[in-house]
CSV table of C-alpha atoms and ligand atoms in Angstrom, one decimal:
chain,number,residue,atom,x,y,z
A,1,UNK,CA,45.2,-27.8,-41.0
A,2,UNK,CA,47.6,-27.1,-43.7
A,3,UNK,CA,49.8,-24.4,-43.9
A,4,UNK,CA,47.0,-22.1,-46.3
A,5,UNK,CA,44.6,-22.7,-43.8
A,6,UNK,CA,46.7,-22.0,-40.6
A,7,UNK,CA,48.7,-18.8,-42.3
A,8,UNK,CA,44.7,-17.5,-43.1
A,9,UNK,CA,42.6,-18.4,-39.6
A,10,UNK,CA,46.5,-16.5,-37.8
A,11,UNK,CA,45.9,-13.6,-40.3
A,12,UNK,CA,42.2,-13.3,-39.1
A,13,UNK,CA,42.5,-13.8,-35.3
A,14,UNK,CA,45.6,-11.1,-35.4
A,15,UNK,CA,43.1,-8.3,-37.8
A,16,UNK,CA,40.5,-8.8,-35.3
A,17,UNK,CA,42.6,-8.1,-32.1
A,18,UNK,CA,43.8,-5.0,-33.9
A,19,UNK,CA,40.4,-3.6,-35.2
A,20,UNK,CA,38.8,-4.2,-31.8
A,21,UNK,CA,41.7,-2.2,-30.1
A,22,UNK,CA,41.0,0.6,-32.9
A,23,UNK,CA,37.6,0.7,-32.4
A,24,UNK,CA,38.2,0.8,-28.6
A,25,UNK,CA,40.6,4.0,-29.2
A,26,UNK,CA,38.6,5.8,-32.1
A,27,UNK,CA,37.3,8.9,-31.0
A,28,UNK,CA,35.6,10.2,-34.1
A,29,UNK,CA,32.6,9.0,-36.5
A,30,UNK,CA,35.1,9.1,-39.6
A,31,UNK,CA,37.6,7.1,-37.5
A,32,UNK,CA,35.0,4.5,-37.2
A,33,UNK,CA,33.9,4.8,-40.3
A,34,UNK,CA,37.4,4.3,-41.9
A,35,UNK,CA,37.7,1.0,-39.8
A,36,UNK,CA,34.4,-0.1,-41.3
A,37,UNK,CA,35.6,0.5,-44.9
A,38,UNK,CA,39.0,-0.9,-43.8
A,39,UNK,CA,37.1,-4.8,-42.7
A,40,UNK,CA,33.8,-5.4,-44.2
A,41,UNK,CA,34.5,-2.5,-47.3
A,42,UNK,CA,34.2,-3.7,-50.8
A,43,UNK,CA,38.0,-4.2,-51.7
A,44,UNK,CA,38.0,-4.6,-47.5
A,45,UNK,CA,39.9,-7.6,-45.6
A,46,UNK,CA,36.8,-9.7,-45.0
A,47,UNK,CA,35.8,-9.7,-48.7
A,48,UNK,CA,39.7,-10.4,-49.3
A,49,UNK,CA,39.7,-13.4,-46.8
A,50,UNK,CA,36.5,-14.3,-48.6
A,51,UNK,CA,38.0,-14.8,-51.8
A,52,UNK,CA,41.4,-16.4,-50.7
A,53,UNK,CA,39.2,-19.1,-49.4
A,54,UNK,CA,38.5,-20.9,-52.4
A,55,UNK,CA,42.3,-21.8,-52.0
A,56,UNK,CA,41.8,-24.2,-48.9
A,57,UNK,CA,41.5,-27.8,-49.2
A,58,UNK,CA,37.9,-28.8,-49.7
A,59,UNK,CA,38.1,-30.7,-46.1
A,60,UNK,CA,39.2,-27.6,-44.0
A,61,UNK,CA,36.8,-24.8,-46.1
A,62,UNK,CA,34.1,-25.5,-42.8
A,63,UNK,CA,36.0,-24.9,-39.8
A,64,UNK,CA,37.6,-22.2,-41.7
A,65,UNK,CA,34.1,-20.8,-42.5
A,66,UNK,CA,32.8,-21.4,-39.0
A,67,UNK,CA,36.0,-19.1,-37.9
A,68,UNK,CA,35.4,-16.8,-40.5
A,69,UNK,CA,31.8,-16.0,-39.6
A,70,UNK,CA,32.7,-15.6,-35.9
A,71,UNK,CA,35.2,-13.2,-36.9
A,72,UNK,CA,33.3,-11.2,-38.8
A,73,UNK,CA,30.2,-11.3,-36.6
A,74,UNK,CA,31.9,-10.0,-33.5
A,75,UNK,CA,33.9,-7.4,-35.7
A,76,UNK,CA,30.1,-5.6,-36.7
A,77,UNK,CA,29.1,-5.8,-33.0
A,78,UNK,CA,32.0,-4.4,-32.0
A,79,UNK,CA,31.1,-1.6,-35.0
A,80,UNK,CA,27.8,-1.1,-33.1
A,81,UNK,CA,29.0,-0.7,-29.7
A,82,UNK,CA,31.6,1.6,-31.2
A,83,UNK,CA,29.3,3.7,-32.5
A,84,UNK,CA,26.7,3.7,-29.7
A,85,UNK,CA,29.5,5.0,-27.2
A,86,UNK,CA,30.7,7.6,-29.5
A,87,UNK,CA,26.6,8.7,-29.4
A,88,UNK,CA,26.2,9.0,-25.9
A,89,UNK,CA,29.4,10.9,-25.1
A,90,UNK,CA,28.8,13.6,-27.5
A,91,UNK,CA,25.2,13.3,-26.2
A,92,UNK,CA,26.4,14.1,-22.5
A,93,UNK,CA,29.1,16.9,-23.8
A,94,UNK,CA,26.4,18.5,-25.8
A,95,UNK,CA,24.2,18.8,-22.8
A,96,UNK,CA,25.2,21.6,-21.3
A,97,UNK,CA,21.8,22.3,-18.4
A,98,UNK,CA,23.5,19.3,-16.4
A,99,UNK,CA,26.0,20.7,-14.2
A,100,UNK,CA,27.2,17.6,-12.4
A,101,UNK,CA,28.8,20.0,-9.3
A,102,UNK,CA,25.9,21.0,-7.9
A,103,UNK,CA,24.7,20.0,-4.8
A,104,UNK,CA,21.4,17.8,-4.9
A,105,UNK,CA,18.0,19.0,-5.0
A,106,UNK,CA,16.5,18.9,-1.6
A,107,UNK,CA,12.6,17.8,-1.8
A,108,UNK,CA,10.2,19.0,1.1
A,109,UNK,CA,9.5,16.4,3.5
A,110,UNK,CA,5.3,16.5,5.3
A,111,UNK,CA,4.7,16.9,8.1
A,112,UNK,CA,1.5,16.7,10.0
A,113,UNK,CA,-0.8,19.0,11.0
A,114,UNK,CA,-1.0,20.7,15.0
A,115,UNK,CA,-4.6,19.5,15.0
A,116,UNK,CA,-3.4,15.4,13.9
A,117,UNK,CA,-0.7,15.3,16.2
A,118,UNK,CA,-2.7,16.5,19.3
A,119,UNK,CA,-5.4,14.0,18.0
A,120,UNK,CA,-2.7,11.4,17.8
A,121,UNK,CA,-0.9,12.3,21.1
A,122,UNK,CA,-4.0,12.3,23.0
A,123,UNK,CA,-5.4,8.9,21.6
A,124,UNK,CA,-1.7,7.2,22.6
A,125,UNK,CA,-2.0,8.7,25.7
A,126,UNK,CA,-5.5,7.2,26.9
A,127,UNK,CA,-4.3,3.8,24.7
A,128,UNK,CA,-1.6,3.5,27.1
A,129,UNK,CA,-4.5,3.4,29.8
A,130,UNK,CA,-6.6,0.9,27.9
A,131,UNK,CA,-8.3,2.9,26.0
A,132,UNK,CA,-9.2,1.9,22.0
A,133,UNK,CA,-10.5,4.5,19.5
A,134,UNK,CA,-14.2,4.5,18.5
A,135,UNK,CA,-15.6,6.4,15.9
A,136,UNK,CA,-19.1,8.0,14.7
A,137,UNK,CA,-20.6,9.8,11.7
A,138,UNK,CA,-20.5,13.6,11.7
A,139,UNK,CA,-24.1,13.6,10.0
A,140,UNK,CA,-26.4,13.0,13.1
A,141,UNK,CA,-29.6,12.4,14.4
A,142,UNK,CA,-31.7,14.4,16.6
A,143,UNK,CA,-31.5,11.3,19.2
A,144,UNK,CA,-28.2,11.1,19.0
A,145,UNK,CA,-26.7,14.2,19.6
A,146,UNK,CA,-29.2,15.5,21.9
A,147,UNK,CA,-32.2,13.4,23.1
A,148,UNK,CA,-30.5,10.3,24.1
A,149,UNK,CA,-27.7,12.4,25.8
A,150,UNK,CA,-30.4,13.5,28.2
A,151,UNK,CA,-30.5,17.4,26.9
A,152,UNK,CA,-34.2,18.8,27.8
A,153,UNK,CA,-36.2,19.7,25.0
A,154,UNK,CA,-35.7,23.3,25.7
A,155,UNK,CA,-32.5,23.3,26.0
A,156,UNK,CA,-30.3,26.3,24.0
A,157,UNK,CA,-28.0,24.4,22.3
A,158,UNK,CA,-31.0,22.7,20.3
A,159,UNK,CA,-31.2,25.8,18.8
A,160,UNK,CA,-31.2,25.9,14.5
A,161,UNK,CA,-29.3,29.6,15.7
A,162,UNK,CA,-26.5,27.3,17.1
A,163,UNK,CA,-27.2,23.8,15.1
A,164,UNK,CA,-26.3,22.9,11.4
A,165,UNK,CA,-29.6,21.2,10.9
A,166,UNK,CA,-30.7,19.7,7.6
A,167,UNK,CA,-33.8,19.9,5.7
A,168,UNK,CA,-34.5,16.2,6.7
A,169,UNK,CA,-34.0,16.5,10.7
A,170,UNK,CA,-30.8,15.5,10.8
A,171,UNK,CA,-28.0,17.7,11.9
A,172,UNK,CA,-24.3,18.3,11.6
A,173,UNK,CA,-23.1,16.7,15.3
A,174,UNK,CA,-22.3,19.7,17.7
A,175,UNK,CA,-20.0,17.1,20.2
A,176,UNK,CA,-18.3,13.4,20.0
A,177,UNK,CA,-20.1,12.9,22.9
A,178,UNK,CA,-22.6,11.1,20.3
A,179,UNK,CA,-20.1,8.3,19.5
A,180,UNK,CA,-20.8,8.1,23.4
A,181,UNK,CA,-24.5,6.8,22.4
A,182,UNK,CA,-23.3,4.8,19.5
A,183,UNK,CA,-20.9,2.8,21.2
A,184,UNK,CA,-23.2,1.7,24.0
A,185,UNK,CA,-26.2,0.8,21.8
A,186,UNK,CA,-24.1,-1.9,20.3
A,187,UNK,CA,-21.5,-2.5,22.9
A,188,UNK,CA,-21.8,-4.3,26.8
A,189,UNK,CA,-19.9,-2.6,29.9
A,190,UNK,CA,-17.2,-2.4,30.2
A,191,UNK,CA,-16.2,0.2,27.9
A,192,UNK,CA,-13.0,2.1,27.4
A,193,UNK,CA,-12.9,4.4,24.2
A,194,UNK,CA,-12.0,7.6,23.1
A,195,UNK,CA,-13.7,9.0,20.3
A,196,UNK,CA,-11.6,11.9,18.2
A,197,UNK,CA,-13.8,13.5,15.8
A,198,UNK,CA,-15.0,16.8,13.8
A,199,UNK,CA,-17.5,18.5,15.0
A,200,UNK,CA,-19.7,21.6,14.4
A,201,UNK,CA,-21.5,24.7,15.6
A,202,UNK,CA,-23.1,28.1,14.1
A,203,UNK,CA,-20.9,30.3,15.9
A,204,UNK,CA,-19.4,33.5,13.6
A,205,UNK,CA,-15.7,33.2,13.3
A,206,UNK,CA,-13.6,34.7,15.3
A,207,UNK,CA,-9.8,34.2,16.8
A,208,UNK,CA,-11.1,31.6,19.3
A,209,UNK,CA,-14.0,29.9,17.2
A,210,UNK,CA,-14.9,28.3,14.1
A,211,UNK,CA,-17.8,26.6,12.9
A,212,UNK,CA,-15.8,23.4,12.8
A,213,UNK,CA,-13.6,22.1,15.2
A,214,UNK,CA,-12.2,18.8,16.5
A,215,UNK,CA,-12.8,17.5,19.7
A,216,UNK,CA,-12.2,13.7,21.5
A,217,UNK,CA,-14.9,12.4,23.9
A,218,UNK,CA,-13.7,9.8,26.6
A,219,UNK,CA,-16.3,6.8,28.2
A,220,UNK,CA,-15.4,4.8,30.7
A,221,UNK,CA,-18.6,2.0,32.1
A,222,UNK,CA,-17.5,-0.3,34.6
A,223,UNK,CA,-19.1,-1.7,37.9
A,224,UNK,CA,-18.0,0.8,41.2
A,225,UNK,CA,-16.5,3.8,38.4
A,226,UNK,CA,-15.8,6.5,40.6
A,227,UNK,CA,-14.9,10.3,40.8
A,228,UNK,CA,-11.8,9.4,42.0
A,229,UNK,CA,-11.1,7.1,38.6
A,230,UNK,CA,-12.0,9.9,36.8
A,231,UNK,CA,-9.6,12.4,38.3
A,232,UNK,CA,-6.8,10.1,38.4
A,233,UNK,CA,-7.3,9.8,34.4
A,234,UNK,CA,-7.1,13.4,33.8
A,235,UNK,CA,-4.3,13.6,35.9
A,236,UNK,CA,-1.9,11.0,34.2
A,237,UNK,CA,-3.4,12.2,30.8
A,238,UNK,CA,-2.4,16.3,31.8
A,239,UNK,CA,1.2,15.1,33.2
A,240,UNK,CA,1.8,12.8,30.1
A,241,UNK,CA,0.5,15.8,27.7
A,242,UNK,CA,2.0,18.9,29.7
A,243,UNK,CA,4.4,17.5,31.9
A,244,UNK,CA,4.9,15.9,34.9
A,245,UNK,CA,4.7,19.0,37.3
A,246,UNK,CA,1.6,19.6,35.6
A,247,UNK,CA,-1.5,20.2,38.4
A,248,UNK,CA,-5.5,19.3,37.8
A,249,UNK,CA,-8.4,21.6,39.2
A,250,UNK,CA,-11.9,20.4,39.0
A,251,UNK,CA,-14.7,22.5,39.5
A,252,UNK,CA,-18.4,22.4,39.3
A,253,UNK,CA,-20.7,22.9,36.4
A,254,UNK,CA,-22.9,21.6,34.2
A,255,UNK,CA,-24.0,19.6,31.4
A,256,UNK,CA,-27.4,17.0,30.7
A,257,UNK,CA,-25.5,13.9,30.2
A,258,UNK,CA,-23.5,14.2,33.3
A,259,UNK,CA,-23.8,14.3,37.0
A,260,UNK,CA,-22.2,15.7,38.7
A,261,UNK,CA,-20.3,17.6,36.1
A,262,UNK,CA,-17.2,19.0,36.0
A,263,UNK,CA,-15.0,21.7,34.2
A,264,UNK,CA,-11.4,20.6,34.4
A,265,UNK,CA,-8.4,23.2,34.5
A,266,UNK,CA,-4.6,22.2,34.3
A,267,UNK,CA,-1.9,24.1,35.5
A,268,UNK,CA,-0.7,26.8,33.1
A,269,UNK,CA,2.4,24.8,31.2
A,270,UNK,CA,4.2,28.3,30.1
A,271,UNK,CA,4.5,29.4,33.3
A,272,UNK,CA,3.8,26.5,35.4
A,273,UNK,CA,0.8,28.3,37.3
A,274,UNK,CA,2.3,31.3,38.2
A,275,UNK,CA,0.2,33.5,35.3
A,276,UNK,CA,0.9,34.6,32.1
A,277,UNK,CA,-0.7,35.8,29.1
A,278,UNK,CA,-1.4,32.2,27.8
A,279,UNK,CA,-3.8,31.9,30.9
A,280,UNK,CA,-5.3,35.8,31.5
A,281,UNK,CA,-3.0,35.6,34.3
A,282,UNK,CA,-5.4,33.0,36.2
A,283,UNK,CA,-2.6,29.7,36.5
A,284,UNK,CA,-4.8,27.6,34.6
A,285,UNK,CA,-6.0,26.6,31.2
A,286,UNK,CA,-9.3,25.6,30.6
A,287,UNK,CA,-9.4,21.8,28.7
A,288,UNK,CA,-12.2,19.6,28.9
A,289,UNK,CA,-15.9,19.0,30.4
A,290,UNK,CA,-16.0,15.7,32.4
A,291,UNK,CA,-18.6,14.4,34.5
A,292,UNK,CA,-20.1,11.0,36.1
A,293,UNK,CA,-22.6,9.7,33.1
A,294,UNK,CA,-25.8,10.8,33.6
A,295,UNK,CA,-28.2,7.6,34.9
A,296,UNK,CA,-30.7,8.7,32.4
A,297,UNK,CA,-27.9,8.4,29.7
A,298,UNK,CA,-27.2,4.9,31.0
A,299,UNK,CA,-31.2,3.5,31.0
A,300,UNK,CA,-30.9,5.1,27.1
A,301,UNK,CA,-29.6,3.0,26.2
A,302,UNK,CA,-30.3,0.2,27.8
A,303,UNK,CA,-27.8,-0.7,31.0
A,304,UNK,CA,-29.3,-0.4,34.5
A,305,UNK,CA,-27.6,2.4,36.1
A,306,UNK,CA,-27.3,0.1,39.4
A,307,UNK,CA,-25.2,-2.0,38.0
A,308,UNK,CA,-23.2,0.1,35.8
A,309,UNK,CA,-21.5,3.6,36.1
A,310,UNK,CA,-19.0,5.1,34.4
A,311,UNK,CA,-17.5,8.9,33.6
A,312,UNK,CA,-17.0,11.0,30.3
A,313,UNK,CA,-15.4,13.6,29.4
A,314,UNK,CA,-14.8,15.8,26.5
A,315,UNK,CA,-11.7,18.3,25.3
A,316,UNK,CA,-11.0,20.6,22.9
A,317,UNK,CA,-8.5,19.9,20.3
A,318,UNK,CA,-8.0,23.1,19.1
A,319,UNK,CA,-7.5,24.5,22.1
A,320,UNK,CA,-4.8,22.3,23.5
A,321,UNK,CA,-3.1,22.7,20.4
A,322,UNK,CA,-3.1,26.6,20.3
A,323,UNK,CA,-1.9,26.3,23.8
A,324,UNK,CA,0.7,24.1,22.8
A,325,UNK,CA,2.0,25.6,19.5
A,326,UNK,CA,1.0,29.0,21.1
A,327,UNK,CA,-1.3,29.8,17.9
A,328,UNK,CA,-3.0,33.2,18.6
A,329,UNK,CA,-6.2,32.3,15.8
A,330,UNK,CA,-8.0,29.5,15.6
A,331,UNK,CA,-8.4,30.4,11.7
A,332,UNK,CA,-4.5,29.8,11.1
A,333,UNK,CA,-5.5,25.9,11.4
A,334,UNK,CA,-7.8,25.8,8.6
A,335,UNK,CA,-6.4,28.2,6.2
A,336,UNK,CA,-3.2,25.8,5.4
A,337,UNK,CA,-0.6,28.6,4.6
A,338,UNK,CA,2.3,26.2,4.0
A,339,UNK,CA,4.8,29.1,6.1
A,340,UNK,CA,2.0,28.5,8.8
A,341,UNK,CA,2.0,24.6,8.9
A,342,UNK,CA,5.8,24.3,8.0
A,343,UNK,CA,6.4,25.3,11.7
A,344,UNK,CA,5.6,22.1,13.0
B,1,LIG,N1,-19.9,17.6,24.9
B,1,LIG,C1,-19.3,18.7,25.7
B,1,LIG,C2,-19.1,20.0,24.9
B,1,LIG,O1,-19.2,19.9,23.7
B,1,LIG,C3,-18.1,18.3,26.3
B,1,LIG,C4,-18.3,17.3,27.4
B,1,LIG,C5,-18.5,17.6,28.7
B,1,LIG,C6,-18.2,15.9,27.1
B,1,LIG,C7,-18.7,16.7,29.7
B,1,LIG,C8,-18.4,15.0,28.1
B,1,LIG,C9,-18.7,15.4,29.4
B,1,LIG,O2,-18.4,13.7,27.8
B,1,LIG,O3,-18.9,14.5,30.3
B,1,LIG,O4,-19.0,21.0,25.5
């Protein structure tokens, strides 16, 4: 290059390193906006380089222009980004609602429900044993949720004073033990499911009922199923839910789809048996209805009752968690007051 050429591309290279360190330090719009006049102004350097460029030889005038339009290019971006920084600091200093010391907000975290974990504790319990969840609709039929569970026509709990019936027949279920049924009329021996569910009753509210409520019906169908199988079950399932020191008390009663029947008691866990409020000072908390199935259950659906047997049982879920979470009303469970369910 010849010495126009040279003296011109040094002259451009040092203006550029000096506007970008100006534009770097200006800290005002008319600081940038003097450094705008100052390069690309009318009577500004670029315009000046422009028109000294008629001076270089003819040969040189395109690298010259090449440099000339990189300079000036990266001079207006450099403009831009100038600008854009100067926006969003005076942005941030204007914005006075952010106060960057405080701590952060904390958001709530869910939790479940008493009656979802009891469901969900119980079901892992009886998994552990084999178990596997089964499920049935809550809208049921007459067969299903009395008939073929061997209840006798006259039988109280048939009642429209006790039952949800519908205009059609059908009925809101009053037990699981219908996913019982279910499960065997498509199903071969042997079985092993649990069956946690909503059900429902007509009795008037009160602190220890509700016209729904959960409960989770166990089946067990096997060849040689005994008493003894179905005491050892409740057992490991009271110890694994209560605690190890936890006792089991079986004592006679009755229901159609069993026999013999069972109502089956565990040691109190507040005070271990000794008595307490929690159990009317008796040592023992009611939990579940069990029983050997019924051989008219089993010909029901359709499995000879000397090959098969099996037992069933049927808890509350309500109730275990309102001994657990020592809830005093049943209704607290359903009205979900957040201060009531944040307890958990
Ligand atoms: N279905 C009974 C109830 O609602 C509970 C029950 C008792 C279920 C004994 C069973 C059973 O499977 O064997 O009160």
């Amino acid at each position: 290059m010849t010495f126009m050429g040279n003296e011109l591309k040094e002259k451009l290279i040092a203006k550029i390193e000096y506007a970008e360190s100006a534009l770097k330090a200006a800290s005002t719009e008319a600081e940038i906006e003097n450094l705008r006049v100052e390069m690309i102004g009318r009577n500004g350097f670029f315009p000046a380089i422009s028109a000294e460029m008629k001076n270089i030889p003819y040969q040189e005038k395109p690298e010259f222009g090449k440099a000339f339009n990189v300079a000036k290019n990266r001079f207006e971006s450099l403009l831009e980004e100038a600008k854009e920084s100067l926006k969003t600091k005076s942005r941030r200093q204007s914005d006075k609602s952010v106060d960057l010391t405080l701590p952060g907000r904390k958001w709530p975290i869910g939790v479940k429900h008493p009656i979802s974990k009891v469901i969900d504790d119980c079901v892992a319990i009886f998994r552990r044993m084999g178990f596997i969840v089964a499920e049935g609709p809550e809208i049921e039929t007459v067969y299903h949720n009395f008939d073929a569970l061997n209840t006798p026509p006259d039988h109280p709990s048939r009642d429209p004073q006790d039952t949800f019936y519908f205009g059609d027949g059908r009925l809101l279920r009053t037990q699981t033990s219908t996913v019982q049924i279910r499960y065997m009329e498509k199903n071969q021996p042997p079985i092993r499911i649990v069956s946690p569910g909503r059900c429902f009753r007509r009795d008037t509210p009160d602190a220890t009922h509700s016209m729904n409520f959960h409960q989770s019906e166990g089946l067990y169908i096997d060849k040689n199923v005994s008493m003894a199988d179905l005491k050892s079950t409740l057992l490991y399932f009271g110890r694994e839910l209560m605690g190890s020191e936890t006792q089991l008390r079986l004592r006679p009663h009755f229901f159609p789809f069993t026999e013999p029947s069972v109502e089956c008691d565990f040691s109190c866990i507040m005070c271990g048996g000794k008595g307490c409020r929690v159990c009317k000072f008796s040592g023992w908390l009611e939990i579940a209805g069990a029983g050997m199935v019924n051989p008219n259950v089993l010909r029901n659906v359709g499995f000879n009752p000397e090959e098969w047997s099996g037992y069933a049982f049927g808890m509350g879920i309500e109730r275990i968690a309102m001994i657990r979470y020592r809830i005093n009303d049943i209704r607290y469970l359903y009205e979900n007051d957040m201060r009531f369910l944040e307890q958990f």
